[in-house]
Amino acid sequence: MNINYGKAWTQIELTDFCNLSCIMCEQGGKVSWNKKSARVHERKKGFIDRPLFQKILGDFKQLGKFYEISPFWLGEATIHPEFSDLMDDLCSIGHDVFEVVQLHTNLNLLDDKAFESFKNLFGSFNRAKLVISIDAASSETYEKIRLGGDFRKVSVNAKKLIALKKSLNSNVKIVLQFIVMEQNKHEVQDFFNNWGVVFQDMDMTYKPLSTFESHEIHDFSLPIDNYIYYEVLNTHSHEKEKNFNLYTTHVKEVIPELCCSEIDEDKIPIQTDIKIVSLSDEELREIKDLSLIMIKNPDRKIVDKLKLCLEKAYKAENYIKPCASIFYSPYISSNGDLTICCLDSKMDLCHGSLREHSLKELWEGESLNIIRLNHIAQNFEIIPRCQICVIRGQRSQNRQDFIYCFEDTVAYLYGLCK
């Protein structure tokens, strides 16, 4: 199997329980967004057990060097009863496998043992990202948004970890996240000012980021220690799109250091140095036919023809490029089930259990190759979850962070041939 795992990322869910019930989060059950893509599920919640976590890390080691691991998904990782032990396993087993570790947390919990785990994490990985979700500049606002949370605790805990980073001279990027909404938009500037003082007092560099600049968080070549990140949710309805633009503009007006506009294409990694073309129905049909032939009869001569078709297709506005996630990104639930999409909380695209199979067996197996080839064929109707995907259109616009690139797609196809 020819997949470049050096570009790949994964999420391993420690738990799908959460200690908060946030008003903007479907996990908290407070949001009534499009139920077809809702990130809620009805299966029994739980905690990953340590032997399974260790086994999964070993499976990744078998595949080779991976780029990034995120030990969280739908829940709050730090509430796992064995969180510290799992982080120790990640540092000891995963250090040689993953180049980057990223953890999201609401940071309401930080006892001495967890603090030592963060210390170990900061020291073990040369590249790490810690995203702390706060969303407010006052207790009053915080506790209206993050129900069950304690603003004072979060603030104290965040300052502890910022000071820890400073004392270790660590390369970890600390990202303080503020999701802009009606309930907190009046505190956008206070949030920036307050945390700016904290970073200044510690003589640390920091920068505000908008939704459209979030790719900078992942760029370790930039000389920035910390980020104050303003996320604006877009739930893909007309009313929400209107609010998205209003809140994005509001953030820009309040924080002049930001360079975002309502839709600032310069801040999105879109490949623009190509001449956009359009494929004819015959050309689309040929790609589909050749891709489907590959399912039953992988042959280099077929790939030779398909390569020529795809070379043009990757420049076409009416060809939806294959999703990067189905090649790069195993998502693993706390019970060990494997899916291929971060939006698939209901596990509609579950491809087996890592309790019963190795990651290599599932990720490089026939059923996933059929999905990949159907993506290349544009045959989305047989994959209902992909047919309703909210980012399909952005893949047709050459969003480089969402698509599996032409060179890697061709290498993958040749790798299928005997």
Coordinates of C-alpha atoms in Angstrom, one line a residue:
M1 CA 0.0 0.0 0.0
N2 CA 1.5 3.3 -1.1
I3 CA 0.1 5.9 1.4
N4 CA 2.4 8.7 2.6
Y5 CA 1.9 8.3 6.4
G6 CA 4.4 11.1 7.0
K7 CA 1.5 13.5 6.1
A8 CA -1.1 11.6 8.1
W9 CA -2.9 12.5 11.3
T10 CA -5.1 10.6 13.7
Q11 CA -7.5 11.2 16.6
I12 CA -7.8 8.6 19.3
E13 CA -10.8 9.3 21.6
L14 CA -9.9 8.8 25.3
T15 CA -13.6 9.3 26.2
D16 CA -16.8 10.7 24.7
F17 CA -18.0 11.9 28.1
C18 CA -17.6 15.6 28.8
N19 CA -17.7 17.5 32.1
L20 CA -19.4 20.6 30.5
S21 CA -22.6 21.2 28.6
C22 CA -21.7 24.1 26.2
I23 CA -24.5 25.9 24.4
M24 CA -22.7 25.8 21.0
C25 CA -21.8 22.1 21.1
E26 CA -23.9 19.2 19.9
Q27 CA -22.1 17.0 22.3
G28 CA -23.7 19.0 25.1
G29 CA -27.1 18.4 23.5
K30 CA -27.9 22.2 23.4
V31 CA -27.7 22.8 19.7
S32 CA -30.3 22.0 17.0
W33 CA -28.3 22.2 13.9
N34 CA -28.7 20.0 10.7
K35 CA -29.5 16.6 12.2
K36 CA -28.1 14.8 9.1
S37 CA -24.6 15.9 10.1
A38 CA -25.1 16.3 13.9
R39 CA -22.1 15.2 16.0
V40 CA -24.3 13.4 18.5
H41 CA -24.6 9.7 18.8
E42 CA -26.8 7.2 20.7
R43 CA -24.2 4.5 21.5
K44 CA -23.1 3.9 25.0
K45 CA -20.4 6.3 26.1
G46 CA -17.2 5.2 27.8
F47 CA -13.5 5.5 28.4
I48 CA -10.8 3.8 26.4
D49 CA -9.0 1.2 28.4
R50 CA -5.2 1.4 28.8
P51 CA -4.3 -1.9 27.2
L52 CA -6.3 -1.0 24.1
F53 CA -4.7 2.4 23.9
Q54 CA -1.2 0.8 24.2
K55 CA -2.2 -1.7 21.5
I56 CA -3.4 1.1 19.1
L57 CA -0.1 3.0 19.6
G58 CA 1.7 -0.2 18.7
D59 CA -0.4 -0.6 15.6
F60 CA 0.6 2.9 14.5
K61 CA 4.3 2.0 15.0
Q62 CA 3.8 -0.9 12.7
L63 CA 2.5 1.5 9.9
G64 CA 5.5 3.7 10.2
K65 CA 6.1 7.4 10.9
F66 CA 2.9 9.5 11.3
Y67 CA 2.7 13.2 11.3
E68 CA 0.2 14.0 14.1
I69 CA -1.8 12.5 16.8
S70 CA -4.7 14.1 18.8
P71 CA -5.7 12.1 21.9
F72 CA -9.3 13.4 22.0
W73 CA -12.4 13.5 19.8
L74 CA -15.9 14.0 21.1
G75 CA -15.3 14.3 24.9
E76 CA -13.0 16.0 27.4
A77 CA -9.7 13.9 27.5
T78 CA -8.6 15.1 30.9
I79 CA -11.6 13.5 32.7
H80 CA -10.4 10.0 31.9
P81 CA -9.5 8.3 35.2
E82 CA -6.2 7.2 33.7
F83 CA -5.4 10.4 31.7
S84 CA -2.0 10.7 33.2
D85 CA -1.1 7.1 32.5
L86 CA -2.3 7.4 28.9
M87 CA -0.3 10.5 28.4
D88 CA 2.8 8.7 29.7
D89 CA 2.1 5.9 27.2
L90 CA 1.8 8.4 24.5
C91 CA 5.2 9.9 25.4
S92 CA 7.0 6.6 25.7
I93 CA 5.4 4.7 22.8
G94 CA 4.3 7.5 20.6
H95 CA 7.4 9.6 20.7
D96 CA 9.1 7.7 18.0
V97 CA 6.0 7.4 15.9
F98 CA 4.3 10.8 15.8
E99 CA 6.0 14.1 14.9
V100 CA 3.3 16.3 16.5
V101 CA 0.8 15.9 19.3
Q102 CA -2.3 18.1 19.6
L103 CA -4.7 18.2 22.5
H104 CA -7.9 20.2 23.0
T105 CA -9.2 20.7 26.5
N106 CA -11.6 22.9 28.5
L107 CA -8.9 22.7 31.3
N108 CA -11.4 22.7 34.1
L109 CA -9.4 19.8 35.6
L110 CA -5.6 20.1 36.3
D111 CA -4.5 18.2 39.4
D112 CA -0.8 17.7 40.3
K113 CA -0.6 14.3 38.4
A114 CA -2.2 15.8 35.3
F115 CA 0.2 18.8 35.5
E116 CA 3.2 16.4 35.5
S117 CA 1.7 14.6 32.5
F118 CA 1.6 17.9 30.6
K119 CA 5.2 18.5 31.7
N120 CA 6.2 15.2 30.3
L121 CA 4.2 15.9 27.1
F122 CA 5.8 19.3 26.6
G123 CA 9.2 17.8 27.1
S124 CA 8.8 14.6 25.0
F125 CA 7.5 16.1 21.8
N126 CA 9.5 18.8 20.0
R127 CA 6.3 19.9 18.3
A128 CA 3.0 20.1 20.2
K129 CA -0.2 22.1 20.2
L130 CA -2.4 22.7 23.2
V131 CA -5.8 24.3 22.4
I132 CA -7.6 25.6 25.5
S133 CA -11.2 26.4 24.9
I134 CA -12.3 29.4 27.0
D135 CA -14.7 31.6 25.0
A136 CA -15.1 34.4 27.5
A137 CA -13.3 37.2 29.4
S138 CA -15.5 37.1 32.5
S139 CA -17.0 34.5 34.8
E140 CA -20.5 35.8 34.1
T141 CA -20.2 35.2 30.3
Y142 CA -18.2 32.0 30.6
E143 CA -20.7 30.3 32.9
K144 CA -23.6 31.2 30.5
I145 CA -21.8 29.5 27.6
R146 CA -19.8 26.7 29.2
L147 CA -22.4 25.3 31.6
G148 CA -20.9 23.5 34.5
G149 CA -17.5 25.2 34.1
D150 CA -15.5 27.4 36.4
F151 CA -13.9 30.4 34.7
R152 CA -11.5 31.1 37.6
K153 CA -10.2 27.5 37.6
V154 CA -9.6 27.6 33.8
S155 CA -7.8 30.9 34.0
V156 CA -5.5 29.7 36.8
N157 CA -4.9 26.4 35.0
A158 CA -4.1 28.1 31.7
K159 CA -1.6 30.4 33.3
K160 CA 0.1 27.4 35.0
L161 CA 0.6 25.7 31.7
I162 CA 1.8 28.9 30.0
A163 CA 4.3 29.3 32.8
L164 CA 5.3 25.6 32.4
K165 CA 6.0 26.1 28.7
K166 CA 8.1 29.1 29.6
S167 CA 10.1 27.3 32.2
L168 CA 10.8 24.4 29.9
N169 CA 11.6 26.6 27.0
S170 CA 9.2 24.3 25.1
N171 CA 8.2 24.6 21.5
V172 CA 4.6 23.8 22.3
K173 CA 2.1 26.2 20.8
I174 CA -0.5 27.3 23.3
V175 CA -3.8 28.3 21.6
L176 CA -6.4 30.2 23.6
Q177 CA -9.7 29.7 21.8
F178 CA -12.6 32.0 21.7
I179 CA -15.7 30.9 19.7
V180 CA -17.5 34.1 18.7
M181 CA -21.3 34.1 19.2
E182 CA -24.0 36.5 20.3
Q183 CA -23.5 35.7 24.0
N184 CA -19.8 36.7 24.0
K185 CA -19.1 39.0 21.1
H186 CA -18.9 42.0 23.5
E187 CA -15.8 40.4 25.2
V188 CA -13.7 39.8 22.1
Q189 CA -11.4 42.8 22.9
D190 CA -11.2 42.1 26.6
F191 CA -10.2 38.5 25.9
F192 CA -7.4 39.7 23.6
N193 CA -6.2 42.4 26.0
N194 CA -6.3 40.2 29.2
W195 CA -4.4 37.3 27.8
G196 CA -2.0 39.6 25.9
V197 CA -1.0 41.0 29.3
V198 CA -0.3 37.5 30.5
F199 CA 2.0 36.7 27.6
Q200 CA 3.7 40.1 27.8
D201 CA 4.4 39.6 31.5
M202 CA 6.1 36.3 30.6
D203 CA 8.0 37.9 27.7
M204 CA 6.4 35.5 25.2
T205 CA 5.4 36.2 21.7
Y206 CA 1.7 35.9 20.8
K207 CA -0.6 36.7 17.9
P208 CA -4.4 37.0 17.3
L209 CA -5.8 34.7 14.6
S210 CA -9.1 34.5 12.8
T211 CA -11.0 31.5 11.5
F212 CA -9.3 32.0 8.1
E213 CA -5.8 32.1 9.5
S214 CA -6.1 28.9 11.6
H215 CA -3.6 27.1 9.3
E216 CA -0.8 29.2 11.0
I217 CA -1.4 27.2 14.2
H218 CA 0.0 24.2 12.4
D219 CA 3.0 25.9 10.9
F220 CA 6.0 25.4 13.2
S221 CA 8.3 27.4 11.1
L222 CA 6.7 30.6 12.3
P223 CA 8.4 32.3 15.3
I224 CA 5.2 32.6 17.4
D225 CA 4.9 31.1 20.9
N226 CA 1.2 31.5 21.4
Y227 CA -2.1 32.3 19.7
I228 CA -5.3 34.0 20.7
Y229 CA -7.7 32.3 18.3
Y230 CA -11.1 33.6 17.3
E231 CA -13.2 30.8 15.8
V232 CA -16.5 31.7 14.1
L233 CA -18.8 28.7 13.6
N234 CA -20.5 28.3 10.2
T235 CA -23.3 25.7 10.3
H236 CA -24.1 26.0 6.6
S237 CA -27.6 27.5 6.7
H238 CA -28.5 30.9 5.3
E239 CA -29.1 32.5 8.8
K240 CA -25.9 31.0 10.2
E241 CA -23.9 32.1 7.2
K242 CA -25.2 35.6 7.8
N243 CA -24.1 35.4 11.5
F244 CA -20.8 34.0 10.4
N245 CA -20.0 37.1 8.3
L246 CA -21.3 39.5 10.9
Y247 CA -19.2 37.9 13.7
T248 CA -16.1 37.7 11.5
T249 CA -16.4 41.3 10.6
H250 CA -17.0 42.2 14.2
V251 CA -13.8 40.5 15.3
K252 CA -11.8 42.3 12.6
E253 CA -13.2 45.7 13.7
V254 CA -12.4 45.1 17.3
I255 CA -9.0 43.5 16.9
P256 CA -7.2 45.6 14.2
E257 CA -4.2 43.3 14.3
L258 CA -6.3 40.6 12.5
C259 CA -6.0 40.6 8.7
C260 CA -9.2 38.7 8.0
S261 CA -12.2 40.0 6.0
E262 CA -15.6 38.4 5.6
I263 CA -14.3 35.9 3.1
D264 CA -10.5 36.4 2.9
E265 CA -9.4 33.8 0.3
D266 CA -5.8 34.9 0.8
K267 CA -5.9 33.3 4.2
I268 CA -7.2 29.9 3.0
P269 CA -4.7 27.4 1.5
I270 CA -6.3 27.2 -1.9
Q271 CA -4.1 26.3 -4.9
T272 CA -4.5 29.3 -7.2
D273 CA -1.6 28.9 -9.6
I274 CA -3.5 26.7 -12.0
K275 CA -5.8 27.4 -14.9
I276 CA -9.3 26.3 -13.9
V277 CA -11.0 24.1 -16.5
S278 CA -14.2 22.1 -16.6
L279 CA -14.5 18.4 -17.4
S280 CA -17.0 17.2 -20.0
D281 CA -19.6 14.5 -19.1
E282 CA -17.5 12.1 -21.2
E283 CA -14.3 12.9 -19.2
L284 CA -16.1 12.4 -15.9
R285 CA -17.5 9.1 -17.1
E286 CA -14.1 7.9 -18.1
I287 CA -12.7 8.7 -14.7
K288 CA -15.6 6.8 -13.1
D289 CA -15.3 3.8 -15.3
L290 CA -11.5 3.5 -14.9
S291 CA -11.7 3.9 -11.2
L292 CA -14.4 1.3 -10.8
I293 CA -12.4 -1.1 -12.9
M294 CA -9.5 -0.7 -10.4
I295 CA -11.7 -2.2 -7.7
K296 CA -11.9 -5.6 -9.3
N297 CA -8.8 -5.5 -11.5
P298 CA -6.0 -3.2 -10.4
D299 CA -3.7 -2.8 -13.3
R300 CA -0.8 -0.4 -14.1
K301 CA -2.1 0.1 -17.7
I302 CA -5.5 1.3 -16.2
V303 CA -3.6 3.6 -13.8
D304 CA -1.6 5.0 -16.8
K305 CA -4.9 6.1 -18.4
L306 CA -6.4 7.3 -15.2
K307 CA -3.4 9.4 -14.4
L308 CA -3.8 11.3 -17.6
C309 CA -7.5 11.9 -16.8
L310 CA -6.8 13.0 -13.2
E311 CA -4.1 15.4 -14.3
K312 CA -6.8 17.5 -15.9
A313 CA -9.4 16.7 -13.3
Y314 CA -7.3 18.2 -10.5
K315 CA -7.6 21.5 -12.3
A316 CA -11.3 21.2 -12.9
E317 CA -14.0 23.1 -11.0
N318 CA -16.5 20.3 -11.5
Y319 CA -14.3 17.5 -10.2
I320 CA -14.5 17.0 -6.4
K321 CA -11.0 15.9 -5.4
P322 CA -10.7 12.8 -3.1
C323 CA -11.0 13.6 0.6
A324 CA -7.6 13.6 2.4
S325 CA -9.2 12.0 5.5
I326 CA -10.0 8.6 3.9
F327 CA -6.3 8.2 3.1
Y328 CA -4.6 10.0 6.0
S329 CA -6.8 10.0 9.0
P330 CA -8.0 7.1 11.1
Y331 CA -10.5 8.3 13.7
I332 CA -10.8 5.9 16.6
S333 CA -13.6 5.9 19.2
S334 CA -13.1 5.1 22.8
N335 CA -14.4 1.5 22.3
G336 CA -11.8 0.9 19.5
D337 CA -14.0 1.3 16.5
L338 CA -12.4 2.8 13.4
T339 CA -13.9 5.4 11.1
I340 CA -12.5 7.6 8.4
C341 CA -14.1 10.9 9.1
C342 CA -14.0 13.4 12.0
L343 CA -17.6 14.2 11.4
D344 CA -18.7 10.6 11.6
S345 CA -19.6 10.5 15.3
K346 CA -22.4 8.1 14.6
M347 CA -19.8 5.7 13.1
D348 CA -21.8 5.3 9.9
L349 CA -18.4 4.6 8.2
C350 CA -17.1 2.2 10.8
H351 CA -14.6 -0.2 9.3
G352 CA -14.1 -2.6 12.2
S353 CA -12.7 -2.7 15.7
L354 CA -9.1 -2.4 16.7
R355 CA -9.9 -4.8 19.5
E356 CA -10.2 -7.5 16.9
H357 CA -8.0 -6.3 14.0
S358 CA -4.7 -4.5 13.5
L359 CA -4.8 -0.9 12.2
K360 CA -2.8 -2.0 9.1
E361 CA -5.3 -4.8 8.4
L362 CA -8.3 -2.3 8.5
W363 CA -6.6 0.8 7.0
E364 CA -5.1 -1.0 4.1
G365 CA -8.0 -3.4 3.7
E366 CA -10.3 -4.0 0.7
S367 CA -13.4 -2.2 2.1
L368 CA -11.5 1.1 2.6
N369 CA -9.9 0.8 -0.8
I370 CA -13.3 0.5 -2.3
I371 CA -14.4 3.8 -0.7
R372 CA -11.2 5.5 -1.8
L373 CA -11.7 4.4 -5.4
N374 CA -15.3 5.5 -5.3
H375 CA -14.2 8.9 -4.2
I376 CA -11.8 9.1 -7.1
A377 CA -14.7 8.0 -9.3
Q378 CA -17.1 10.6 -7.9
N379 CA -19.4 7.8 -7.0
F380 CA -20.6 9.4 -3.8
E381 CA -24.1 8.0 -4.0
I382 CA -23.0 4.7 -2.6
I383 CA -21.4 6.4 0.5
P384 CA -24.4 8.4 2.1
R385 CA -22.2 10.0 4.7
C386 CA -19.9 11.5 2.1
Q387 CA -22.8 12.5 -0.1
I388 CA -24.0 15.0 2.6
C389 CA -20.5 16.1 3.6
V390 CA -20.4 19.9 4.3
I391 CA -16.9 20.3 2.9
R392 CA -17.3 18.6 -0.5
G393 CA -17.6 21.9 -2.3
Q394 CA -14.3 23.2 -0.7
R395 CA -12.5 20.1 -2.1
S396 CA -13.7 21.2 -5.6
Q397 CA -12.1 24.6 -4.9
N398 CA -8.7 23.0 -4.3
R399 CA -8.6 23.5 -0.5
Q400 CA -5.2 21.9 0.0
D401 CA -5.9 20.9 3.6
F402 CA -9.0 18.9 2.6
I403 CA -7.9 17.1 -0.6
Y404 CA -5.6 14.1 -1.3
C405 CA -3.2 15.7 -3.8
F406 CA -2.7 14.5 -7.4
E407 CA 0.8 13.1 -6.8
D408 CA -0.2 11.0 -3.8
T409 CA -3.4 9.8 -5.5
V410 CA -1.4 8.5 -8.5
A411 CA 1.2 6.9 -6.2
Y412 CA -1.7 5.2 -4.3
L413 CA -3.2 3.9 -7.5
Y414 CA 0.0 2.4 -8.7
G415 CA 0.6 0.9 -5.2
L416 CA -2.7 -1.1 -5.6
C417 CA -1.3 -2.9 -8.6
K418 CA 0.3 -6.3 -8.2

